[in-house]
């Protein structure tokens, strides 16, 4: 029970800090809209093409905007030695990781839920046909993104060129999760229900989430404390 | 002792390579449907297997480092990763040349090609990450964690990309293909030769790494004095 309480304390702390400054979330929102606008200039797609590229487009936007939030997750604790305080606090590394991941998940999902309707409007796509399945895929894909982003934010917190290194390491690692999220999102926006041949992709996404969540929970303490 | 091992294994690898090259170019006939170019497979496949073995070894040494905190295992990890990356690069380049001749294209986003490239990117990221961290124990710890993440990601990448359409030929050596015994023998011997070569290169790279560390510690000592 203690573990859950500690996790929620960390998550609440992070969310409160972010909502007071709104630094990362504003940047991520603005960035996602800018990419959506840029893509529409770059490709000028027809109706059928838009549906076909929707999965790829959306997840590139989510992954790029998401890393803006995720990269800062541990870096924001460095000024005023907050990171040392967090490490010294009587909570386990796993609770710290899970709390931060939960807060990041809420922030990234919020950015996505704003950019999804913007995408629908700008690209004139009816994306609500399979909305519940789409939300499920969104949640699973975002959790994978969040877990990898959060643990890598911890890995790179004290290194030179942090802003450059983190995305360089995160994106190749995310490829399986992004691929399945893109495929599923494309099919759902096209109006196909979940299931059939898409099921393997759903399973892959869940497996990715489970494996990397477990690995991160085990290894976070090693990363931060040594 | 290690000196002798390097020279000994190097000599065996050289003899084997000479024997294989002679066999590949002088003895074995052209393949029925592909002609001359099929010979690249004697390096393409063993290089891939060697690179995979290197990845497995570095994962084990990274875990061992985290358990024992002995910097020797970190030195082995970096030496073997660099050598493995070189073999994977050889695999990608030879595959690309073969693809140009047989498929008419240098590259295609096929399952195996993509997953090999992603592996290459992940381990190149490992080496770049190391360069960004100054302090030796932090570098060892953080890169060991990254190495474990990369090694866990590799099979997921391979599985996921397999469901994408595949253009790569099915395995010839192990898994359903049929091959002439003489070709099979040369392929296996070349695999042994490349693995020996990888061991020799890793040992040489390991020695460089150890010398480097010793210089660093002497330098720190000099600064302290």
CSV table of C-alpha atoms in Angstrom, one decimal:
chain,number,residue,atom,x,y,z
A,1,UNK,CA,0.0,0.0,0.0
A,2,UNK,CA,2.9,2.2,0.8
A,3,UNK,CA,4.3,1.7,-2.7
A,4,UNK,CA,1.0,2.9,-4.2
A,5,UNK,CA,0.9,6.0,-2.0
A,6,UNK,CA,4.5,6.9,-2.7
A,7,UNK,CA,3.9,6.5,-6.4
A,8,UNK,CA,0.9,8.8,-6.3
A,9,UNK,CA,2.8,11.4,-4.3
A,10,UNK,CA,5.5,11.6,-6.9
A,11,UNK,CA,3.0,11.7,-9.7
A,12,UNK,CA,1.0,14.5,-8.0
A,13,UNK,CA,4.2,16.4,-7.3
A,14,UNK,CA,5.2,16.2,-11.0
A,15,UNK,CA,1.8,17.1,-12.3
A,16,UNK,CA,1.5,20.1,-10.0
A,17,UNK,CA,4.9,21.4,-10.9
A,18,UNK,CA,4.1,21.1,-14.6
A,19,UNK,CA,0.7,22.6,-14.3
A,20,UNK,CA,2.1,25.6,-12.5
A,21,UNK,CA,4.7,26.4,-15.1
A,22,UNK,CA,3.1,24.7,-18.1
A,23,UNK,CA,6.5,24.8,-19.8
A,24,UNK,CA,6.8,21.4,-21.3
A,25,UNK,CA,3.1,20.9,-22.1
A,26,UNK,CA,2.8,24.2,-23.9
A,27,UNK,CA,5.9,23.6,-25.9
A,28,UNK,CA,4.7,20.1,-26.8
A,29,UNK,CA,1.3,21.3,-27.8
A,30,UNK,CA,2.6,24.1,-30.0
A,31,UNK,CA,5.2,21.7,-31.5
A,32,UNK,CA,2.6,19.1,-32.4
A,33,UNK,CA,0.4,21.6,-34.1
A,34,UNK,CA,3.4,23.0,-36.0
A,35,UNK,CA,4.3,19.6,-37.3
A,36,UNK,CA,0.7,18.9,-38.3
A,37,UNK,CA,0.7,22.1,-40.3
A,38,UNK,CA,4.1,21.4,-41.9
A,39,UNK,CA,3.0,17.9,-42.9
A,40,UNK,CA,0.0,19.3,-44.7
A,41,UNK,CA,2.3,21.6,-46.8
A,42,UNK,CA,4.8,18.8,-47.4
A,43,UNK,CA,2.4,16.2,-48.7
A,44,UNK,CA,-0.9,17.8,-49.6
A,45,UNK,CA,-2.7,14.5,-49.5
A,46,UNK,CA,-6.1,13.5,-50.9
A,47,UNK,CA,-8.8,11.9,-48.8
A,48,UNK,CA,-7.7,8.3,-49.3
A,49,UNK,CA,-4.0,9.1,-48.8
A,50,UNK,CA,-4.7,11.0,-45.6
A,51,UNK,CA,-6.3,7.9,-44.1
A,52,UNK,CA,-3.3,5.7,-45.2
A,53,UNK,CA,-0.7,8.0,-43.8
A,54,UNK,CA,-2.7,8.9,-40.6
A,55,UNK,CA,-1.1,6.3,-38.4
A,56,UNK,CA,2.4,7.2,-39.3
A,57,UNK,CA,1.8,11.0,-39.2
A,58,UNK,CA,0.0,10.9,-35.8
A,59,UNK,CA,2.6,8.8,-34.1
A,60,UNK,CA,5.5,10.8,-35.5
A,61,UNK,CA,3.8,13.9,-34.1
A,62,UNK,CA,3.2,12.1,-30.7
A,63,UNK,CA,6.7,10.7,-30.5
A,64,UNK,CA,8.3,14.0,-31.3
A,65,UNK,CA,6.1,16.1,-29.1
A,66,UNK,CA,6.2,13.5,-26.4
A,67,UNK,CA,9.9,13.6,-26.1
A,68,UNK,CA,9.7,17.3,-25.3
A,69,UNK,CA,7.8,16.4,-22.2
A,70,UNK,CA,9.7,13.2,-21.4
A,71,UNK,CA,13.2,14.5,-21.8
A,72,UNK,CA,12.7,17.1,-19.1
A,73,UNK,CA,11.3,14.6,-16.7
A,74,UNK,CA,14.5,14.1,-14.7
A,75,UNK,CA,16.4,17.0,-16.0
A,76,UNK,CA,14.0,19.4,-14.2
A,77,UNK,CA,15.0,17.9,-10.9
A,78,UNK,CA,18.7,18.9,-11.3
A,79,UNK,CA,18.5,22.6,-10.4
A,80,UNK,CA,18.3,23.1,-6.6
A,81,UNK,CA,19.5,19.5,-6.2
A,82,UNK,CA,16.0,18.1,-6.2
A,83,UNK,CA,17.3,14.9,-7.7
A,84,UNK,CA,19.6,14.3,-4.8
A,85,UNK,CA,16.6,14.8,-2.5
A,86,UNK,CA,14.5,12.4,-4.5
A,87,UNK,CA,17.2,9.8,-4.4
A,88,UNK,CA,17.7,10.3,-0.6
A,89,UNK,CA,13.9,10.2,0.1
A,90,UNK,CA,12.7,7.0,1.8
A,91,UNK,CA,10.9,5.6,-1.3
A,92,UNK,CA,12.0,2.9,-3.7
A,93,UNK,CA,13.4,3.6,-7.1
A,94,UNK,CA,10.5,1.7,-8.6
A,95,UNK,CA,8.0,4.0,-6.9
A,96,UNK,CA,9.9,7.0,-8.1
A,97,UNK,CA,9.9,5.7,-11.7
A,98,UNK,CA,6.3,4.7,-11.7
A,99,UNK,CA,5.2,8.1,-10.2
A,100,UNK,CA,7.1,10.0,-12.8
A,101,UNK,CA,5.9,7.7,-15.6
A,102,UNK,CA,2.3,8.2,-14.5
A,103,UNK,CA,2.6,12.0,-14.5
A,104,UNK,CA,4.3,11.9,-17.9
A,105,UNK,CA,1.7,9.6,-19.3
A,106,UNK,CA,-1.1,12.0,-18.2
A,107,UNK,CA,0.8,15.0,-19.8
A,108,UNK,CA,1.6,13.2,-23.1
A,109,UNK,CA,-2.0,11.8,-23.4
A,110,UNK,CA,-3.3,15.3,-22.8
A,111,UNK,CA,-1.2,16.6,-25.7
A,112,UNK,CA,-2.4,13.8,-27.9
A,113,UNK,CA,-6.0,14.3,-27.1
A,114,UNK,CA,-5.7,17.9,-28.2
A,115,UNK,CA,-3.8,17.2,-31.4
A,116,UNK,CA,-6.1,14.4,-32.5
A,117,UNK,CA,-9.1,16.6,-33.1
A,118,UNK,CA,-6.8,19.2,-34.6
A,119,UNK,CA,-5.6,16.5,-37.0
A,120,UNK,CA,-9.2,15.7,-37.8
A,121,UNK,CA,-10.1,19.3,-38.6
A,122,UNK,CA,-6.9,20.2,-40.6
A,123,UNK,CA,-6.9,17.0,-42.6
A,124,UNK,CA,-10.7,16.6,-42.8
A,125,UNK,CA,-10.7,13.0,-41.5
A,126,UNK,CA,-13.5,11.3,-39.7
A,127,UNK,CA,-11.4,9.6,-37.0
A,128,UNK,CA,-14.1,8.9,-34.5
A,129,UNK,CA,-15.5,5.7,-36.2
A,130,UNK,CA,-13.7,3.3,-33.8
A,131,UNK,CA,-13.1,5.8,-31.0
A,132,UNK,CA,-12.9,3.4,-28.1
A,133,UNK,CA,-10.5,1.0,-29.7
A,134,UNK,CA,-8.5,4.1,-30.9
A,135,UNK,CA,-8.3,5.4,-27.3
A,136,UNK,CA,-7.1,1.9,-26.2
A,137,UNK,CA,-4.3,1.9,-28.8
A,138,UNK,CA,-3.5,5.5,-27.9
A,139,UNK,CA,-3.1,4.6,-24.2
A,140,UNK,CA,-1.0,1.5,-24.9
A,141,UNK,CA,1.3,3.2,-27.4
A,142,UNK,CA,1.7,6.2,-25.2
A,143,UNK,CA,2.5,4.1,-22.2
A,144,UNK,CA,5.4,2.4,-24.2
A,145,UNK,CA,6.6,5.9,-25.3
A,146,UNK,CA,6.4,7.1,-21.7
A,147,UNK,CA,8.2,4.2,-20.1
A,148,UNK,CA,11.1,4.4,-22.6
A,149,UNK,CA,11.2,8.2,-22.5
A,150,UNK,CA,11.2,8.3,-18.7
A,151,UNK,CA,13.9,5.7,-18.1
A,152,UNK,CA,16.1,7.3,-20.8
A,153,UNK,CA,15.5,10.7,-19.3
A,154,UNK,CA,17.0,9.2,-16.1
A,155,UNK,CA,19.8,7.6,-18.0
A,156,UNK,CA,20.9,10.8,-19.7
A,157,UNK,CA,20.2,13.2,-16.8
A,158,UNK,CA,23.9,13.9,-16.0
A,159,UNK,CA,25.6,13.6,-19.4
A,160,UNK,CA,26.9,16.1,-21.8
A,161,UNK,CA,24.7,16.8,-24.9
A,162,UNK,CA,21.6,15.5,-23.1
A,163,UNK,CA,19.2,17.2,-25.4
A,164,UNK,CA,20.8,15.5,-28.4
A,165,UNK,CA,21.5,12.1,-26.9
A,166,UNK,CA,18.1,11.3,-25.5
A,167,UNK,CA,16.1,11.3,-28.8
A,168,UNK,CA,19.0,9.5,-30.5
A,169,UNK,CA,18.7,6.6,-28.1
A,170,UNK,CA,14.9,6.7,-27.6
A,171,UNK,CA,13.7,6.5,-31.2
A,172,UNK,CA,15.4,3.3,-32.3
A,173,UNK,CA,14.4,1.7,-29.1
A,174,UNK,CA,10.8,2.7,-29.7
A,175,UNK,CA,10.6,1.2,-33.2
A,176,UNK,CA,8.5,-1.9,-32.4
A,177,UNK,CA,6.0,0.1,-30.3
A,178,UNK,CA,5.7,2.8,-32.9
A,179,UNK,CA,5.3,0.4,-35.7
A,180,UNK,CA,2.4,-1.5,-34.1
A,181,UNK,CA,0.8,1.7,-32.9
A,182,UNK,CA,1.0,3.2,-36.4
A,183,UNK,CA,-0.5,0.1,-38.0
A,184,UNK,CA,-3.3,-0.1,-35.5
A,185,UNK,CA,-4.1,3.6,-35.7
A,186,UNK,CA,-4.2,3.6,-39.4
A,187,UNK,CA,-6.7,0.7,-39.5
A,188,UNK,CA,-8.9,2.2,-36.8
A,189,UNK,CA,-9.1,5.5,-38.5
A,190,UNK,CA,-9.9,3.7,-41.7
A,191,UNK,CA,-12.9,2.3,-39.8
A,192,UNK,CA,-11.8,-1.3,-39.5
A,193,UNK,CA,-12.6,-2.8,-36.1
A,194,UNK,CA,-9.8,-4.2,-33.9
A,195,UNK,CA,-9.1,-7.9,-34.4
A,196,UNK,CA,-8.3,-10.2,-37.2
A,197,UNK,CA,-4.8,-9.7,-38.4
A,198,UNK,CA,-4.4,-6.6,-36.3
A,199,UNK,CA,-4.4,-8.8,-33.2
A,200,UNK,CA,-0.7,-9.7,-33.4
A,201,UNK,CA,0.1,-6.0,-33.4
A,202,UNK,CA,-2.0,-5.4,-30.4
A,203,UNK,CA,-0.3,-8.2,-28.6
A,204,UNK,CA,3.1,-6.9,-29.6
A,205,UNK,CA,2.3,-3.5,-28.2
A,206,UNK,CA,1.1,-5.0,-24.9
A,207,UNK,CA,4.3,-7.2,-24.7
A,208,UNK,CA,6.5,-4.2,-25.4
A,209,UNK,CA,4.8,-2.2,-22.6
A,210,UNK,CA,5.0,-5.1,-20.1
A,211,UNK,CA,8.6,-6.0,-20.8
A,212,UNK,CA,10.0,-2.5,-20.7
A,213,UNK,CA,7.9,-1.4,-17.7
A,214,UNK,CA,9.3,-4.4,-15.7
A,215,UNK,CA,12.9,-3.7,-16.9
A,216,UNK,CA,12.6,0.0,-16.0
A,217,UNK,CA,11.2,-0.7,-12.6
A,218,UNK,CA,14.1,-3.1,-11.8
A,219,UNK,CA,16.8,-0.9,-13.2
A,220,UNK,CA,15.9,2.7,-12.2
A,221,UNK,CA,17.6,2.5,-8.9
A,222,UNK,CA,20.8,1.3,-10.6
A,223,UNK,CA,20.6,4.2,-13.0
A,224,UNK,CA,20.2,6.9,-10.5
A,225,UNK,CA,22.0,5.7,-7.4
A,226,UNK,CA,24.6,3.3,-8.7
B,1,UNK,CA,49.8,-15.2,-21.8
B,2,UNK,CA,47.2,-13.1,-23.5
B,3,UNK,CA,49.8,-12.0,-26.0
B,4,UNK,CA,50.3,-15.7,-27.0
B,5,UNK,CA,46.6,-16.2,-27.2
B,6,UNK,CA,46.2,-13.3,-29.6
B,7,UNK,CA,48.9,-14.5,-31.9
B,8,UNK,CA,47.8,-18.1,-31.6
B,9,UNK,CA,44.2,-17.5,-32.4
B,10,UNK,CA,45.2,-15.0,-35.1
B,11,UNK,CA,47.3,-17.6,-36.8
B,12,UNK,CA,44.6,-20.2,-36.8
B,13,UNK,CA,42.1,-17.6,-38.1
B,14,UNK,CA,44.6,-16.6,-40.9
B,15,UNK,CA,45.1,-20.2,-41.9
B,16,UNK,CA,41.4,-20.9,-42.0
B,17,UNK,CA,40.6,-17.7,-43.9
B,18,UNK,CA,43.3,-18.6,-46.5
B,19,UNK,CA,41.9,-22.1,-46.9
B,20,UNK,CA,38.3,-20.7,-47.2
B,21,UNK,CA,39.3,-18.1,-49.7
B,22,UNK,CA,41.0,-20.7,-51.8
B,23,UNK,CA,38.0,-22.9,-51.6
B,24,UNK,CA,35.5,-20.1,-52.3
B,25,UNK,CA,37.3,-18.7,-55.3
B,26,UNK,CA,39.2,-21.7,-56.7
B,27,UNK,CA,37.3,-24.9,-55.9
B,28,UNK,CA,33.6,-24.2,-55.5
B,29,UNK,CA,31.7,-23.8,-58.7
B,30,UNK,CA,29.3,-20.9,-59.5
B,31,UNK,CA,25.8,-21.4,-58.1
B,32,UNK,CA,23.2,-22.6,-60.6
B,33,UNK,CA,20.8,-19.6,-60.5
B,34,UNK,CA,22.9,-16.8,-59.0
B,35,UNK,CA,26.2,-17.4,-60.7
B,36,UNK,CA,29.4,-15.8,-59.3
B,37,UNK,CA,27.8,-13.4,-56.7
B,38,UNK,CA,26.5,-16.1,-54.4
B,39,UNK,CA,30.0,-16.4,-52.9
B,40,UNK,CA,29.3,-13.3,-50.8
B,41,UNK,CA,27.1,-15.5,-48.6
B,42,UNK,CA,30.3,-17.2,-47.2
B,43,UNK,CA,31.0,-13.8,-45.5
B,44,UNK,CA,27.5,-12.4,-45.2
B,45,UNK,CA,26.0,-15.1,-43.0
B,46,UNK,CA,29.0,-15.8,-40.8
B,47,UNK,CA,29.4,-12.0,-40.2
B,48,UNK,CA,25.7,-11.8,-39.0
B,49,UNK,CA,26.1,-14.8,-36.7
B,50,UNK,CA,29.4,-13.3,-35.3
B,51,UNK,CA,27.7,-10.0,-34.7
B,52,UNK,CA,24.8,-11.7,-32.9
B,53,UNK,CA,27.2,-13.6,-30.7
B,54,UNK,CA,29.0,-10.4,-29.9
B,55,UNK,CA,25.7,-8.8,-28.8
B,56,UNK,CA,24.9,-11.8,-26.6
B,57,UNK,CA,28.4,-11.6,-25.0
B,58,UNK,CA,28.1,-7.8,-24.3
B,59,UNK,CA,24.7,-8.4,-22.7
B,60,UNK,CA,26.2,-11.0,-20.4
B,61,UNK,CA,29.2,-8.8,-19.5
B,62,UNK,CA,26.9,-5.8,-18.9
B,63,UNK,CA,24.8,-7.8,-16.5
B,64,UNK,CA,27.9,-9.1,-14.9
B,65,UNK,CA,29.3,-5.6,-14.5
B,66,UNK,CA,26.1,-4.5,-12.7
B,67,UNK,CA,26.3,-7.5,-10.4
B,68,UNK,CA,30.0,-7.3,-9.6
B,69,UNK,CA,30.9,-3.7,-10.3
B,70,UNK,CA,34.2,-4.9,-11.7
B,71,UNK,CA,35.3,-2.4,-14.4
B,72,UNK,CA,37.0,-5.2,-16.3
B,73,UNK,CA,33.6,-6.4,-17.5
B,74,UNK,CA,32.8,-2.9,-18.7
B,75,UNK,CA,36.0,-2.9,-20.7
B,76,UNK,CA,35.0,-6.2,-22.3
B,77,UNK,CA,31.6,-4.9,-23.1
B,78,UNK,CA,32.9,-1.9,-25.0
B,79,UNK,CA,35.6,-3.9,-26.8
B,80,UNK,CA,33.2,-6.6,-27.9
B,81,UNK,CA,30.5,-4.1,-28.9
B,82,UNK,CA,32.8,-2.3,-31.2
B,83,UNK,CA,34.0,-5.5,-32.9
B,84,UNK,CA,30.4,-6.7,-33.2
B,85,UNK,CA,29.3,-3.4,-34.7
B,86,UNK,CA,32.0,-3.8,-37.3
B,87,UNK,CA,30.8,-7.3,-38.2
B,88,UNK,CA,27.3,-6.1,-38.4
B,89,UNK,CA,28.4,-3.3,-40.8
B,90,UNK,CA,30.2,-6.0,-42.9
B,91,UNK,CA,27.0,-8.0,-42.9
B,92,UNK,CA,24.9,-4.9,-44.0
B,93,UNK,CA,27.4,-3.9,-46.7
B,94,UNK,CA,27.8,-7.4,-48.2
B,95,UNK,CA,24.0,-7.9,-48.2
B,96,UNK,CA,23.6,-4.6,-49.9
B,97,UNK,CA,26.1,-5.5,-52.7
B,98,UNK,CA,24.3,-8.9,-53.1
B,99,UNK,CA,20.9,-7.1,-53.3
B,100,UNK,CA,22.2,-4.8,-56.0
B,101,UNK,CA,23.2,-7.7,-58.2
B,102,UNK,CA,20.3,-10.1,-57.5
B,103,UNK,CA,17.4,-7.8,-56.8
B,104,UNK,CA,18.7,-4.8,-58.7
B,105,UNK,CA,18.4,-2.5,-55.7
B,106,UNK,CA,20.8,-1.6,-52.9
B,107,UNK,CA,18.3,-1.5,-50.2
B,108,UNK,CA,14.8,-2.5,-49.4
B,109,UNK,CA,12.7,-2.1,-46.2
B,110,UNK,CA,12.5,-5.8,-45.8
B,111,UNK,CA,12.3,-7.5,-42.3
B,112,UNK,CA,15.8,-8.7,-41.9
B,113,UNK,CA,17.4,-5.6,-43.5
B,114,UNK,CA,15.4,-3.3,-41.3
B,115,UNK,CA,16.0,-5.2,-38.1
B,116,UNK,CA,19.8,-5.5,-38.8
B,117,UNK,CA,19.9,-1.7,-39.4
B,118,UNK,CA,17.9,-1.0,-36.2
B,119,UNK,CA,20.4,-3.2,-34.2
B,120,UNK,CA,23.2,-1.3,-35.8
B,121,UNK,CA,21.7,2.0,-34.7
B,122,UNK,CA,21.0,0.8,-31.2
B,123,UNK,CA,24.6,-0.4,-30.6
B,124,UNK,CA,26.0,2.7,-32.3
B,125,UNK,CA,23.9,4.7,-29.8
B,126,UNK,CA,25.6,2.6,-27.1
B,127,UNK,CA,29.0,3.8,-28.2
B,128,UNK,CA,27.9,7.4,-28.6
B,129,UNK,CA,26.3,7.3,-25.1
B,130,UNK,CA,29.7,6.2,-23.7
B,131,UNK,CA,31.4,9.1,-25.3
B,132,UNK,CA,29.1,11.6,-23.6
B,133,UNK,CA,29.9,10.4,-20.1
B,134,UNK,CA,33.2,11.4,-18.4
B,135,UNK,CA,33.2,9.7,-15.1
B,136,UNK,CA,34.3,6.0,-15.5
B,137,UNK,CA,32.0,4.3,-13.0
B,138,UNK,CA,28.9,6.3,-14.1
B,139,UNK,CA,29.8,5.6,-17.7
B,140,UNK,CA,30.1,1.9,-17.0
B,141,UNK,CA,26.8,1.7,-15.0
B,142,UNK,CA,24.7,3.8,-17.5
B,143,UNK,CA,26.0,2.1,-20.6
B,144,UNK,CA,25.5,-1.3,-19.0
B,145,UNK,CA,21.8,-0.5,-18.4
B,146,UNK,CA,21.5,0.8,-22.0
B,147,UNK,CA,23.1,-2.3,-23.3
B,148,UNK,CA,20.6,-4.5,-21.5
B,149,UNK,CA,17.7,-2.4,-22.9
B,150,UNK,CA,19.2,-2.7,-26.4
B,151,UNK,CA,19.6,-6.5,-26.2
B,152,UNK,CA,16.0,-6.9,-25.0
B,153,UNK,CA,14.7,-4.7,-27.8
B,154,UNK,CA,16.5,-6.6,-30.5
B,155,UNK,CA,14.3,-9.7,-30.5
B,156,UNK,CA,11.1,-7.5,-30.3
B,157,UNK,CA,12.3,-5.6,-33.3
B,158,UNK,CA,13.0,-8.8,-35.2
B,159,UNK,CA,9.6,-10.2,-34.4
B,160,UNK,CA,7.7,-7.1,-35.2
B,161,UNK,CA,9.4,-6.5,-38.5
B,162,UNK,CA,9.0,-10.1,-39.5
B,163,UNK,CA,5.2,-9.5,-39.8
B,164,UNK,CA,6.0,-6.7,-42.3
B,165,UNK,CA,6.3,-8.3,-45.8
B,166,UNK,CA,9.7,-10.0,-46.3
B,167,UNK,CA,11.8,-10.2,-49.3
B,168,UNK,CA,15.0,-11.7,-47.8
B,169,UNK,CA,15.7,-15.3,-48.9
B,170,UNK,CA,14.9,-17.9,-46.3
B,171,UNK,CA,17.8,-19.4,-44.4
B,172,UNK,CA,19.9,-21.7,-46.6
B,173,UNK,CA,22.1,-23.2,-43.9
B,174,UNK,CA,20.0,-24.0,-40.9
B,175,UNK,CA,16.2,-24.2,-41.4
B,176,UNK,CA,14.8,-26.0,-44.4
B,177,UNK,CA,17.3,-25.0,-47.1
B,178,UNK,CA,19.4,-27.6,-49.0
B,179,UNK,CA,23.0,-27.0,-49.8
B,180,UNK,CA,25.9,-28.9,-51.2
B,181,UNK,CA,28.1,-30.5,-48.5
B,182,UNK,CA,31.3,-28.8,-49.8
B,183,UNK,CA,29.7,-25.4,-49.7
B,184,UNK,CA,28.3,-26.2,-46.2
B,185,UNK,CA,31.8,-27.1,-45.0
B,186,UNK,CA,33.3,-23.9,-46.3
B,187,UNK,CA,30.6,-21.8,-44.7
B,188,UNK,CA,31.0,-23.5,-41.3
B,189,UNK,CA,34.8,-23.1,-41.5
B,190,UNK,CA,34.5,-19.5,-42.4
B,191,UNK,CA,32.1,-18.9,-39.5
B,192,UNK,CA,34.8,-20.4,-37.2
B,193,UNK,CA,37.4,-18.2,-38.9
B,194,UNK,CA,35.3,-15.0,-38.4
B,195,UNK,CA,34.5,-15.8,-34.8
B,196,UNK,CA,38.2,-16.3,-34.1
B,197,UNK,CA,38.9,-13.1,-35.8
B,198,UNK,CA,36.3,-11.4,-33.7
B,199,UNK,CA,37.9,-12.8,-30.5
B,200,UNK,CA,41.4,-11.6,-31.6
B,201,UNK,CA,40.1,-8.1,-32.4
B,202,UNK,CA,38.2,-7.9,-29.2
B,203,UNK,CA,41.3,-8.9,-27.2
B,204,UNK,CA,43.4,-6.3,-29.0
B,205,UNK,CA,40.7,-3.7,-28.4
B,206,UNK,CA,40.5,-4.8,-24.8
B,207,UNK,CA,44.2,-4.2,-24.3
B,208,UNK,CA,43.9,-0.7,-25.7
B,209,UNK,CA,41.0,-0.1,-23.4
B,210,UNK,CA,43.0,-1.2,-20.4
B,211,UNK,CA,46.0,0.8,-21.4
B,212,UNK,CA,43.7,3.8,-21.8
B,213,UNK,CA,42.3,3.4,-18.3
B,214,UNK,CA,45.8,3.1,-16.9
B,215,UNK,CA,46.9,6.3,-18.6
B,216,UNK,CA,43.7,8.0,-17.2
B,217,UNK,CA,44.4,6.9,-13.7
B,218,UNK,CA,48.1,7.9,-13.9
B,219,UNK,CA,47.0,11.3,-15.2
B,220,UNK,CA,44.5,11.7,-12.4
B,221,UNK,CA,47.2,10.8,-9.9
B,222,UNK,CA,49.6,13.3,-11.5
B,223,UNK,CA,47.0,16.0,-11.2
B,224,UNK,CA,46.3,15.1,-7.6
B,225,UNK,CA,50.1,15.3,-6.8
